[in-house]
Amino acid sequence: QKEVEQDPGPLSVPEGAIVSLNCTYSNSAFQYFMWYRQYSRKGPELLMYTYSSGNKEDGRFTAQVDKSSKYISLFIRDSQPSDSATYLCAWSNSGYSTLTFGKGTMLLVSP
Amino acid sequence: DTGVSQDPRHKITKRGQNVTFRCDPISEHNRLYWYRQTLGQGPEFLTYFQNEAQLEKSRLLSDRFSAERPKGSFSTLEIQRTEQGDSAMYLCASSLARTSTDTQYFGPGTRLTVL
């Protein structure tokens, strides 16, 4: 079983839609959870960072973590064409360790 | 722009040649990471430094790969005797390991093509 599972997409939605992106993981040692956004031919950009179960909101973005189910989600409200990118989930064992990434989900938001 | 810079942005080389990449982290950051990303995959960890000390290396980092961070500032990643399988995006990230969390900021990457 892979440590991290993420549907590669592409996920196509119309502008204004609510987007749900998901990842599952198998390693119980993972404690810190992140979502990165990566535009084509660019480096990843940190969107959300959390270390506890529950929801964390930042503008149009909400990160949800369920440690008991080993499942994390990113919700994007009122999606915009500028949100078209690849979204990577990532984990680390502690606040200071290296990151394990999912494969990324490509999101396409059409005007 | 995160403040992490990488040079060159693109490198095309022939199989068997040596290549070297440079990363300049955010100036006050004491940690520096190298990752490799192939098409359709997420970044994979290669190695990281705290100041000038190389603290961890992935099993992905074969003997042909070497990384340095002299004086704890910029870092270089060298690949000797390149192979076609080395073609990938090489990403550098830096962080300030001062608080309870360690947010990594990524550079734009160096895209390597081995012919």
JSON list of C-alpha atoms in Angstrom, two decimals:
[
{"chain": "A", "resi": 1, "resn": "GLN", "atom": "CA", "xyz": [0.00, 0.00, 0.00]},
{"chain": "A", "resi": 2, "resn": "LYS", "atom": "CA", "xyz": [1.34, 3.39, -0.98]},
{"chain": "A", "resi": 3, "resn": "GLU", "atom": "CA", "xyz": [1.87, 5.86, 1.84]},
{"chain": "A", "resi": 4, "resn": "VAL", "atom": "CA", "xyz": [-0.20, 8.55, 0.12]},
{"chain": "A", "resi": 5, "resn": "GLU", "atom": "CA", "xyz": [-3.06, 8.20, -2.35]},
{"chain": "A", "resi": 6, "resn": "GLN", "atom": "CA", "xyz": [-4.32, 11.13, -4.39]},
{"chain": "A", "resi": 7, "resn": "ASP", "atom": "CA", "xyz": [-6.50, 11.05, -7.51]},
{"chain": "A", "resi": 8, "resn": "PRO", "atom": "CA", "xyz": [-4.47, 12.67, -10.32]},
{"chain": "A", "resi": 9, "resn": "GLY", "atom": "CA", "xyz": [-7.55, 14.02, -12.14]},
{"chain": "A", "resi": 10, "resn": "PRO", "atom": "CA", "xyz": [-7.92, 16.16, -14.14]},
{"chain": "A", "resi": 11, "resn": "LEU", "atom": "CA", "xyz": [-10.89, 17.58, -12.32]},
{"chain": "A", "resi": 12, "resn": "SER", "atom": "CA", "xyz": [-12.83, 20.02, -14.50]},
{"chain": "A", "resi": 13, "resn": "VAL", "atom": "CA", "xyz": [-15.35, 22.42, -12.97]},
{"chain": "A", "resi": 14, "resn": "PRO", "atom": "CA", "xyz": [-17.12, 25.61, -14.07]},
{"chain": "A", "resi": 15, "resn": "GLU", "atom": "CA", "xyz": [-16.20, 28.94, -12.51]},
{"chain": "A", "resi": 16, "resn": "GLY", "atom": "CA", "xyz": [-17.96, 29.48, -9.20]},
{"chain": "A", "resi": 17, "resn": "ALA", "atom": "CA", "xyz": [-18.20, 25.79, -8.32]},
{"chain": "A", "resi": 18, "resn": "ILE", "atom": "CA", "xyz": [-17.18, 24.33, -4.97]},
{"chain": "A", "resi": 19, "resn": "VAL", "atom": "CA", "xyz": [-14.19, 22.05, -5.42]},
{"chain": "A", "resi": 20, "resn": "SER", "atom": "CA", "xyz": [-13.32, 19.12, -3.18]},
{"chain": "A", "resi": 21, "resn": "LEU", "atom": "CA", "xyz": [-9.83, 17.60, -3.34]},
{"chain": "A", "resi": 22, "resn": "ASN", "atom": "CA", "xyz": [-8.91, 14.57, -1.27]},
{"chain": "A", "resi": 23, "resn": "CYS", "atom": "CA", "xyz": [-5.99, 12.47, -0.09]},
{"chain": "A", "resi": 24, "resn": "THR", "atom": "CA", "xyz": [-5.67, 9.36, 2.01]},
{"chain": "A", "resi": 25, "resn": "TYR", "atom": "CA", "xyz": [-2.59, 8.16, 3.83]},
{"chain": "A", "resi": 26, "resn": "SER", "atom": "CA", "xyz": [-1.51, 5.00, 5.58]},
{"chain": "A", "resi": 27, "resn": "ASN", "atom": "CA", "xyz": [1.36, 6.10, 7.85]},
{"chain": "A", "resi": 28, "resn": "SER", "atom": "CA", "xyz": [0.11, 6.78, 11.36]},
{"chain": "A", "resi": 29, "resn": "ALA", "atom": "CA", "xyz": [3.29, 8.71, 12.10]},
{"chain": "A", "resi": 30, "resn": "PHE", "atom": "CA", "xyz": [2.10, 11.57, 9.90]},
{"chain": "A", "resi": 31, "resn": "GLN", "atom": "CA", "xyz": [1.16, 14.44, 12.17]},
{"chain": "A", "resi": 32, "resn": "TYR", "atom": "CA", "xyz": [1.41, 17.60, 10.08]},
{"chain": "A", "resi": 33, "resn": "PHE", "atom": "CA", "xyz": [-0.64, 18.13, 6.94]},
{"chain": "A", "resi": 34, "resn": "MET", "atom": "CA", "xyz": [-0.25, 20.59, 4.11]},
{"chain": "A", "resi": 35, "resn": "TRP", "atom": "CA", "xyz": [-1.76, 21.54, 0.81]},
{"chain": "A", "resi": 36, "resn": "TYR", "atom": "CA", "xyz": [0.45, 23.03, -1.87]},
{"chain": "A", "resi": 37, "resn": "ARG", "atom": "CA", "xyz": [-0.60, 24.57, -5.18]},
{"chain": "A", "resi": 38, "resn": "GLN", "atom": "CA", "xyz": [1.66, 24.20, -8.19]},
{"chain": "A", "resi": 39, "resn": "TYR", "atom": "CA", "xyz": [1.19, 26.08, -11.43]},
{"chain": "A", "resi": 40, "resn": "SER", "atom": "CA", "xyz": [2.65, 24.60, -14.58]},
{"chain": "A", "resi": 41, "resn": "ARG", "atom": "CA", "xyz": [6.46, 24.75, -14.63]},
{"chain": "A", "resi": 42, "resn": "LYS", "atom": "CA", "xyz": [6.60, 26.49, -11.25]},
{"chain": "A", "resi": 43, "resn": "GLY", "atom": "CA", "xyz": [7.59, 25.37, -7.76]},
{"chain": "A", "resi": 44, "resn": "PRO", "atom": "CA", "xyz": [4.93, 24.36, -5.21]},
{"chain": "A", "resi": 45, "resn": "GLU", "atom": "CA", "xyz": [3.36, 27.15, -3.17]},
{"chain": "A", "resi": 46, "resn": "LEU", "atom": "CA", "xyz": [2.05, 26.50, 0.36]},
{"chain": "A", "resi": 47, "resn": "LEU", "atom": "CA", "xyz": [-1.70, 27.04, 0.72]},
{"chain": "A", "resi": 48, "resn": "MET", "atom": "CA", "xyz": [-2.68, 25.49, 4.04]},
{"chain": "A", "resi": 49, "resn": "TYR", "atom": "CA", "xyz": [-0.87, 23.97, 7.04]},
{"chain": "A", "resi": 50, "resn": "THR", "atom": "CA", "xyz": [-2.50, 22.13, 9.92]},
{"chain": "A", "resi": 51, "resn": "TYR", "atom": "CA", "xyz": [-1.55, 19.57, 12.57]},
{"chain": "A", "resi": 52, "resn": "SER", "atom": "CA", "xyz": [-4.85, 18.71, 14.16]},
{"chain": "A", "resi": 53, "resn": "SER", "atom": "CA", "xyz": [-8.07, 17.03, 13.18]},
{"chain": "A", "resi": 54, "resn": "GLY", "atom": "CA", "xyz": [-10.88, 19.34, 12.21]},
{"chain": "A", "resi": 55, "resn": "ASN", "atom": "CA", "xyz": [-11.28, 22.25, 9.83]},
{"chain": "A", "resi": 56, "resn": "LYS", "atom": "CA", "xyz": [-9.05, 25.22, 9.10]},
{"chain": "A", "resi": 57, "resn": "GLU", "atom": "CA", "xyz": [-10.31, 28.06, 6.95]},
{"chain": "A", "resi": 58, "resn": "ASP", "atom": "CA", "xyz": [-8.38, 30.69, 5.01]},
{"chain": "A", "resi": 59, "resn": "GLY", "atom": "CA", "xyz": [-10.41, 32.84, 2.65]},
{"chain": "A", "resi": 60, "resn": "ARG", "atom": "CA", "xyz": [-11.96, 30.63, -0.03]},
{"chain": "A", "resi": 61, "resn": "PHE", "atom": "CA", "xyz": [-9.94, 27.61, 1.13]},
{"chain": "A", "resi": 62, "resn": "THR", "atom": "CA", "xyz": [-10.85, 25.13, 3.87]},
{"chain": "A", "resi": 63, "resn": "ALA", "atom": "CA", "xyz": [-8.61, 22.24, 4.90]},
{"chain": "A", "resi": 64, "resn": "GLN", "atom": "CA", "xyz": [-10.20, 19.30, 6.68]},
{"chain": "A", "resi": 65, "resn": "VAL", "atom": "CA", "xyz": [-8.26, 16.61, 8.51]},
{"chain": "A", "resi": 66, "resn": "ASP", "atom": "CA", "xyz": [-9.63, 13.33, 9.86]},
{"chain": "A", "resi": 67, "resn": "LYS", "atom": "CA", "xyz": [-6.78, 11.51, 11.58]},
{"chain": "A", "resi": 68, "resn": "SER", "atom": "CA", "xyz": [-8.95, 8.58, 12.63]},
{"chain": "A", "resi": 69, "resn": "SER", "atom": "CA", "xyz": [-9.78, 7.86, 8.98]},
{"chain": "A", "resi": 70, "resn": "LYS", "atom": "CA", "xyz": [-6.37, 9.05, 7.70]},
{"chain": "A", "resi": 71, "resn": "TYR", "atom": "CA", "xyz": [-8.10, 11.35, 5.27]},
{"chain": "A", "resi": 72, "resn": "ILE", "atom": "CA", "xyz": [-7.56, 15.00, 4.38]},
{"chain": "A", "resi": 73, "resn": "SER", "atom": "CA", "xyz": [-9.51, 17.31, 2.11]},
{"chain": "A", "resi": 74, "resn": "LEU", "atom": "CA", "xyz": [-9.20, 20.75, 0.59]},
{"chain": "A", "resi": 75, "resn": "PHE", "atom": "CA", "xyz": [-12.33, 22.67, -0.32]},
{"chain": "A", "resi": 76, "resn": "ILE", "atom": "CA", "xyz": [-12.25, 25.67, -2.63]},
{"chain": "A", "resi": 77, "resn": "ARG", "atom": "CA", "xyz": [-15.31, 27.90, -2.66]},
{"chain": "A", "resi": 78, "resn": "ASP", "atom": "CA", "xyz": [-16.26, 30.14, -5.57]},
{"chain": "A", "resi": 79, "resn": "SER", "atom": "CA", "xyz": [-13.55, 28.63, -7.76]},
{"chain": "A", "resi": 80, "resn": "GLN", "atom": "CA", "xyz": [-11.84, 30.91, -10.26]},
{"chain": "A", "resi": 81, "resn": "PRO", "atom": "CA", "xyz": [-9.97, 30.19, -13.51]},
{"chain": "A", "resi": 82, "resn": "SER", "atom": "CA", "xyz": [-6.83, 31.35, -11.69]},
{"chain": "A", "resi": 83, "resn": "ASP", "atom": "CA", "xyz": [-7.27, 28.35, -9.36]},
{"chain": "A", "resi": 84, "resn": "SER", "atom": "CA", "xyz": [-6.41, 26.07, -12.29]},
{"chain": "A", "resi": 85, "resn": "ALA", "atom": "CA", "xyz": [-3.29, 24.29, -11.11]},
{"chain": "A", "resi": 86, "resn": "THR", "atom": "CA", "xyz": [-2.10, 21.03, -9.59]},
{"chain": "A", "resi": 87, "resn": "TYR", "atom": "CA", "xyz": [-2.89, 20.63, -5.89]},
{"chain": "A", "resi": 88, "resn": "LEU", "atom": "CA", "xyz": [-0.49, 18.53, -3.85]},
{"chain": "A", "resi": 89, "resn": "CYS", "atom": "CA", "xyz": [-1.22, 17.12, -0.42]},
{"chain": "A", "resi": 90, "resn": "ALA", "atom": "CA", "xyz": [1.79, 16.64, 1.82]},
{"chain": "A", "resi": 91, "resn": "TRP", "atom": "CA", "xyz": [2.60, 15.23, 5.23]},
{"chain": "A", "resi": 92, "resn": "SER", "atom": "CA", "xyz": [5.42, 15.16, 7.71]},
{"chain": "A", "resi": 93, "resn": "ASN", "atom": "CA", "xyz": [6.07, 13.14, 10.85]},
{"chain": "A", "resi": 94, "resn": "SER", "atom": "CA", "xyz": [6.82, 16.18, 12.93]},
{"chain": "A", "resi": 95, "resn": "GLY", "atom": "CA", "xyz": [7.04, 19.92, 12.59]},
{"chain": "A", "resi": 96, "resn": "TYR", "atom": "CA", "xyz": [10.63, 19.60, 11.43]},
{"chain": "A", "resi": 97, "resn": "SER", "atom": "CA", "xyz": [10.84, 16.60, 9.19]},
{"chain": "A", "resi": 98, "resn": "THR", "atom": "CA", "xyz": [10.87, 16.13, 5.45]},
{"chain": "A", "resi": 99, "resn": "LEU", "atom": "CA", "xyz": [7.67, 16.13, 3.43]},
{"chain": "A", "resi": 100, "resn": "THR", "atom": "CA", "xyz": [5.92, 13.21, 1.76]},
{"chain": "A", "resi": 101, "resn": "PHE", "atom": "CA", "xyz": [3.79, 14.35, -1.17]},
{"chain": "A", "resi": 102, "resn": "GLY", "atom": "CA", "xyz": [0.87, 12.88, -3.03]},
{"chain": "A", "resi": 103, "resn": "LYS", "atom": "CA", "xyz": [0.98, 12.75, -6.84]},
{"chain": "A", "resi": 104, "resn": "GLY", "atom": "CA", "xyz": [-1.17, 15.86, -7.11]},
{"chain": "A", "resi": 105, "resn": "THR", "atom": "CA", "xyz": [-4.62, 16.51, -8.56]},
{"chain": "A", "resi": 106, "resn": "MET", "atom": "CA", "xyz": [-4.86, 18.71, -11.64]},
{"chain": "A", "resi": 107, "resn": "LEU", "atom": "CA", "xyz": [-7.76, 21.17, -11.37]},
{"chain": "A", "resi": 108, "resn": "LEU", "atom": "CA", "xyz": [-9.19, 22.98, -14.38]},
{"chain": "A", "resi": 109, "resn": "VAL", "atom": "CA", "xyz": [-11.68, 25.80, -13.75]},
{"chain": "A", "resi": 110, "resn": "SER", "atom": "CA", "xyz": [-13.38, 26.98, -16.91]},
{"chain": "A", "resi": 111, "resn": "PRO", "atom": "CA", "xyz": [-14.81, 30.51, -17.26]},
{"chain": "B", "resi": 1, "resn": "ASP", "atom": "CA", "xyz": [8.11, 34.67, -5.81]},
{"chain": "B", "resi": 2, "resn": "THR", "atom": "CA", "xyz": [8.97, 32.94, -2.51]},
{"chain": "B", "resi": 3, "resn": "GLY", "atom": "CA", "xyz": [12.48, 34.36, -2.27]},
{"chain": "B", "resi": 4, "resn": "VAL", "atom": "CA", "xyz": [14.16, 31.03, -3.03]},
{"chain": "B", "resi": 5, "resn": "SER", "atom": "CA", "xyz": [16.08, 31.17, -6.31]},
{"chain": "B", "resi": 6, "resn": "GLN", "atom": "CA", "xyz": [17.50, 28.38, -8.42]},
{"chain": "B", "resi": 7, "resn": "ASP", "atom": "CA", "xyz": [19.95, 28.42, -11.27]},
{"chain": "B", "resi": 8, "resn": "PRO", "atom": "CA", "xyz": [19.81, 27.43, -14.04]},
{"chain": "B", "resi": 9, "resn": "ARG", "atom": "CA", "xyz": [16.09, 27.17, -14.68]},
{"chain": "B", "resi": 10, "resn": "HIS", "atom": "CA", "xyz": [16.64, 24.71, -17.52]},
{"chain": "B", "resi": 11, "resn": "LYS", "atom": "CA", "xyz": [19.51, 22.40, -18.33]},
{"chain": "B", "resi": 12, "resn": "ILE", "atom": "CA", "xyz": [19.87, 20.09, -21.30]},
{"chain": "B", "resi": 13, "resn": "THR", "atom": "CA", "xyz": [22.78, 17.69, -21.24]},
{"chain": "B", "resi": 14, "resn": "LYS", "atom": "CA", "xyz": [23.97, 14.53, -22.89]},
{"chain": "B", "resi": 15, "resn": "ARG", "atom": "CA", "xyz": [24.07, 11.23, -21.09]},
{"chain": "B", "resi": 16, "resn": "GLY", "atom": "CA", "xyz": [27.29, 10.76, -19.20]},
{"chain": "B", "resi": 17, "resn": "GLN", "atom": "CA", "xyz": [27.93, 14.44, -18.58]},
{"chain": "B", "resi": 18, "resn": "ASN", "atom": "CA", "xyz": [28.11, 16.04, -15.13]},
{"chain": "B", "resi": 19, "resn": "VAL", "atom": "CA", "xyz": [25.73, 18.82, -14.14]},
{"chain": "B", "resi": 20, "resn": "THR", "atom": "CA", "xyz": [25.56, 21.16, -11.16]},
{"chain": "B", "resi": 21, "resn": "PHE", "atom": "CA", "xyz": [22.59, 23.14, -9.89]},
{"chain": "B", "resi": 22, "resn": "ARG", "atom": "CA", "xyz": [22.56, 26.00, -7.44]},
{"chain": "B", "resi": 23, "resn": "CYS", "atom": "CA", "xyz": [19.97, 27.05, -4.87]},
{"chain": "B", "resi": 24, "resn": "ASP", "atom": "CA", "xyz": [19.92, 30.32, -2.94]},
{"chain": "B", "resi": 25, "resn": "PRO", "atom": "CA", "xyz": [17.53, 30.08, 0.02]},
{"chain": "B", "resi": 26, "resn": "ILE", "atom": "CA", "xyz": [15.71, 32.87, 1.81]},
{"chain": "B", "resi": 27, "resn": "SER", "atom": "CA", "xyz": [18.54, 34.64, 3.59]},
{"chain": "B", "resi": 28, "resn": "GLU", "atom": "CA", "xyz": [17.69, 33.93, 7.24]},
{"chain": "B", "resi": 29, "resn": "HIS", "atom": "CA", "xyz": [16.58, 30.33, 6.65]},
{"chain": "B", "resi": 30, "resn": "ASN", "atom": "CA", "xyz": [18.78, 27.69, 8.27]},
{"chain": "B", "resi": 31, "resn": "ARG", "atom": "CA", "xyz": [17.28, 24.62, 6.61]},
{"chain": "B", "resi": 32, "resn": "LEU", "atom": "CA", "xyz": [17.60, 23.76, 2.94]},
{"chain": "B", "resi": 33, "resn": "TYR", "atom": "CA", "xyz": [15.96, 20.83, 1.17]},
{"chain": "B", "resi": 34, "resn": "TRP", "atom": "CA", "xyz": [16.34, 19.22, -2.24]},
{"chain": "B", "resi": 35, "resn": "TYR", "atom": "CA", "xyz": [13.47, 17.37, -3.89]},
{"chain": "B", "resi": 36, "resn": "ARG", "atom": "CA", "xyz": [13.05, 15.76, -7.30]},
{"chain": "B", "resi": 37, "resn": "GLN", "atom": "CA", "xyz": [9.80, 15.80, -9.26]},
{"chain": "B", "resi": 38, "resn": "THR", "atom": "CA", "xyz": [9.05, 13.78, -12.37]},
{"chain": "B", "resi": 39, "resn": "LEU", "atom": "CA", "xyz": [6.08, 14.29, -14.67]},
{"chain": "B", "resi": 40, "resn": "GLY", "atom": "CA", "xyz": [2.79, 13.39, -13.06]},
{"chain": "B", "resi": 41, "resn": "GLN", "atom": "CA", "xyz": [4.35, 12.81, -9.64]},
{"chain": "B", "resi": 42, "resn": "GLY", "atom": "CA", "xyz": [4.68, 14.82, -6.48]},
{"chain": "B", "resi": 43, "resn": "PRO", "atom": "CA", "xyz": [8.10, 15.97, -5.30]},
{"chain": "B", "resi": 44, "resn": "GLU", "atom": "CA", "xyz": [10.28, 13.30, -3.69]},
{"chain": "B", "resi": 45, "resn": "PHE", "atom": "CA", "xyz": [12.73, 14.14, -0.94]},
{"chain": "B", "resi": 46, "resn": "LEU", "atom": "CA", "xyz": [16.44, 13.82, -1.75]},
{"chain": "B", "resi": 47, "resn": "THR", "atom": "CA", "xyz": [18.40, 15.45, 1.05]},
{"chain": "B", "resi": 48, "resn": "TYR", "atom": "CA", "xyz": [18.42, 18.32, 3.51]},
{"chain": "B", "resi": 49, "resn": "PHE", "atom": "CA", "xyz": [20.83, 20.56, 5.39]},
{"chain": "B", "resi": 50, "resn": "GLN", "atom": "CA", "xyz": [20.63, 22.39, 8.64]},
{"chain": "B", "resi": 51, "resn": "ASN", "atom": "CA", "xyz": [23.13, 25.19, 8.29]},
{"chain": "B", "resi": 52, "resn": "GLU", "atom": "CA", "xyz": [26.13, 23.51, 6.62]},
{"chain": "B", "resi": 53, "resn": "ALA", "atom": "CA", "xyz": [25.47, 20.00, 7.97]},
{"chain": "B", "resi": 54, "resn": "GLN", "atom": "CA", "xyz": [23.81, 17.45, 5.71]},
{"chain": "B", "resi": 55, "resn": "LEU", "atom": "CA", "xyz": [21.45, 15.71, 8.13]},
{"chain": "B", "resi": 56, "resn": "GLU", "atom": "CA", "xyz": [19.49, 13.27, 6.00]},
{"chain": "B", "resi": 57, "resn": "LYS", "atom": "CA", "xyz": [19.78, 11.63, 2.60]},
{"chain": "B", "resi": 58, "resn": "SER", "atom": "CA", "xyz": [17.11, 9.63, 0.80]},
{"chain": "B", "resi": 59, "resn": "ARG", "atom": "CA", "xyz": [17.84, 6.22, -0.68]},
{"chain": "B", "resi": 60, "resn": "LEU", "atom": "CA", "xyz": [16.94, 7.92, -3.97]},
{"chain": "B", "resi": 61, "resn": "LEU", "atom": "CA", "xyz": [20.21, 9.81, -3.73]},
{"chain": "B", "resi": 62, "resn": "SER", "atom": "CA", "xyz": [22.59, 7.44, -5.51]},
{"chain": "B", "resi": 63, "resn": "ASP", "atom": "CA", "xyz": [26.37, 7.67, -5.37]},
{"chain": "B", "resi": 64, "resn": "ARG", "atom": "CA", "xyz": [26.28, 9.82, -8.50]},
{"chain": "B", "resi": 65, "resn": "PHE", "atom": "CA", "xyz": [24.51, 12.58, -6.58]},
{"chain": "B", "resi": 66, "resn": "SER", "atom": "CA", "xyz": [26.27, 14.90, -4.18]},
{"chain": "B", "resi": 67, "resn": "ALA", "atom": "CA", "xyz": [25.06, 18.01, -2.41]},
{"chain": "B", "resi": 68, "resn": "GLU", "atom": "CA", "xyz": [26.88, 20.67, -0.47]},
{"chain": "B", "resi": 69, "resn": "ARG", "atom": "CA", "xyz": [26.01, 23.75, 1.49]},
{"chain": "B", "resi": 70, "resn": "PRO", "atom": "CA", "xyz": [29.26, 25.53, 2.29]},
{"chain": "B", "resi": 71, "resn": "LYS", "atom": "CA", "xyz": [29.00, 28.10, 5.06]},
{"chain": "B", "resi": 72, "resn": "GLY", "atom": "CA", "xyz": [25.31, 27.34, 5.47]},
{"chain": "B", "resi": 73, "resn": "SER", "atom": "CA", "xyz": [24.23, 29.70, 2.71]},
{"chain": "B", "resi": 74, "resn": "PHE", "atom": "CA", "xyz": [23.64, 28.58, -0.89]},
{"chain": "B", "resi": 75, "resn": "SER", "atom": "CA", "xyz": [23.64, 24.92, -1.85]},
{"chain": "B", "resi": 76, "resn": "THR", "atom": "CA", "xyz": [24.75, 22.97, -4.90]},
{"chain": "B", "resi": 77, "resn": "LEU", "atom": "CA", "xyz": [23.50, 19.63, -6.18]},
{"chain": "B", "resi": 78, "resn": "GLU", "atom": "CA", "xyz": [25.81, 17.78, -8.56]},
{"chain": "B", "resi": 79, "resn": "ILE", "atom": "CA", "xyz": [24.88, 14.79, -10.67]},
{"chain": "B", "resi": 80, "resn": "GLN", "atom": "CA", "xyz": [27.78, 12.87, -12.16]},
{"chain": "B", "resi": 81, "resn": "ARG", "atom": "CA", "xyz": [27.53, 10.66, -15.25]},
{"chain": "B", "resi": 82, "resn": "THR", "atom": "CA", "xyz": [23.95, 11.66, -15.91]},
{"chain": "B", "resi": 83, "resn": "GLU", "atom": "CA", "xyz": [21.46, 9.07, -17.10]},
{"chain": "B", "resi": 84, "resn": "GLN", "atom": "CA", "xyz": [18.18, 9.54, -18.95]},
{"chain": "B", "resi": 85, "resn": "GLY", "atom": "CA", "xyz": [16.34, 8.55, -15.79]},
{"chain": "B", "resi": 86, "resn": "ASP", "atom": "CA", "xyz": [17.75, 11.66, -14.10]},
{"chain": "B", "resi": 87, "resn": "SER", "atom": "CA", "xyz": [15.53, 13.85, -16.28]},
{"chain": "B", "resi": 88, "resn": "ALA", "atom": "CA", "xyz": [13.25, 15.65, -13.84]},
{"chain": "B", "resi": 89, "resn": "MET", "atom": "CA", "xyz": [12.54, 18.93, -12.10]},
{"chain": "B", "resi": 90, "resn": "TYR", "atom": "CA", "xyz": [14.92, 19.50, -9.20]},
{"chain": "B", "resi": 91, "resn": "LEU", "atom": "CA", "xyz": [13.33, 21.63, -6.51]},
{"chain": "B", "resi": 92, "resn": "CYS", "atom": "CA", "xyz": [14.97, 23.42, -3.64]},
{"chain": "B", "resi": 93, "resn": "ALA", "atom": "CA", "xyz": [13.11, 24.55, -0.53]},
{"chain": "B", "resi": 94, "resn": "SER", "atom": "CA", "xyz": [14.18, 26.46, 2.55]},
{"chain": "B", "resi": 95, "resn": "SER", "atom": "CA", "xyz": [12.75, 26.95, 6.01]},
{"chain": "B", "resi": 96, "resn": "LEU", "atom": "CA", "xyz": [13.43, 28.59, 9.33]},
{"chain": "B", "resi": 97, "resn": "ALA", "atom": "CA", "xyz": [13.39, 25.86, 11.97]},
{"chain": "B", "resi": 98, "resn": "ARG", "atom": "CA", "xyz": [12.81, 28.19, 14.88]},
{"chain": "B", "resi": 99, "resn": "THR", "atom": "CA", "xyz": [9.24, 27.62, 16.02]},
{"chain": "B", "resi": 100, "resn": "SER", "atom": "CA", "xyz": [7.25, 24.44, 16.47]},
{"chain": "B", "resi": 101, "resn": "THR", "atom": "CA", "xyz": [6.59, 24.22, 12.75]},
{"chain": "B", "resi": 102, "resn": "ASP", "atom": "CA", "xyz": [8.85, 24.26, 9.75]},
{"chain": "B", "resi": 103, "resn": "THR", "atom": "CA", "xyz": [7.17, 25.78, 6.71]},
{"chain": "B", "resi": 104, "resn": "GLN", "atom": "CA", "xyz": [9.10, 24.97, 3.56]},
{"chain": "B", "resi": 105, "resn": "TYR", "atom": "CA", "xyz": [9.19, 27.55, 0.78]},
{"chain": "B", "resi": 106, "resn": "PHE", "atom": "CA", "xyz": [10.01, 26.22, -2.67]},
{"chain": "B", "resi": 107, "resn": "GLY", "atom": "CA", "xyz": [12.01, 27.73, -5.46]},
{"chain": "B", "resi": 108, "resn": "PRO", "atom": "CA", "xyz": [10.98, 27.61, -9.14]},
{"chain": "B", "resi": 109, "resn": "GLY", "atom": "CA", "xyz": [13.03, 24.50, -9.81]},
{"chain": "B", "resi": 110, "resn": "THR", "atom": "CA", "xyz": [15.67, 23.47, -12.34]},
{"chain": "B", "resi": 111, "resn": "ARG", "atom": "CA", "xyz": [14.35, 21.33, -15.16]},
{"chain": "B", "resi": 112, "resn": "LEU", "atom": "CA", "xyz": [16.93, 18.79, -16.30]},
{"chain": "B", "resi": 113, "resn": "THR", "atom": "CA", "xyz": [16.69, 16.98, -19.63]},
{"chain": "B", "resi": 114, "resn": "VAL", "atom": "CA", "xyz": [19.20, 14.23, -20.30]},
{"chain": "B", "resi": 115, "resn": "LEU", "atom": "CA", "xyz": [19.44, 13.26, -23.98]}
]
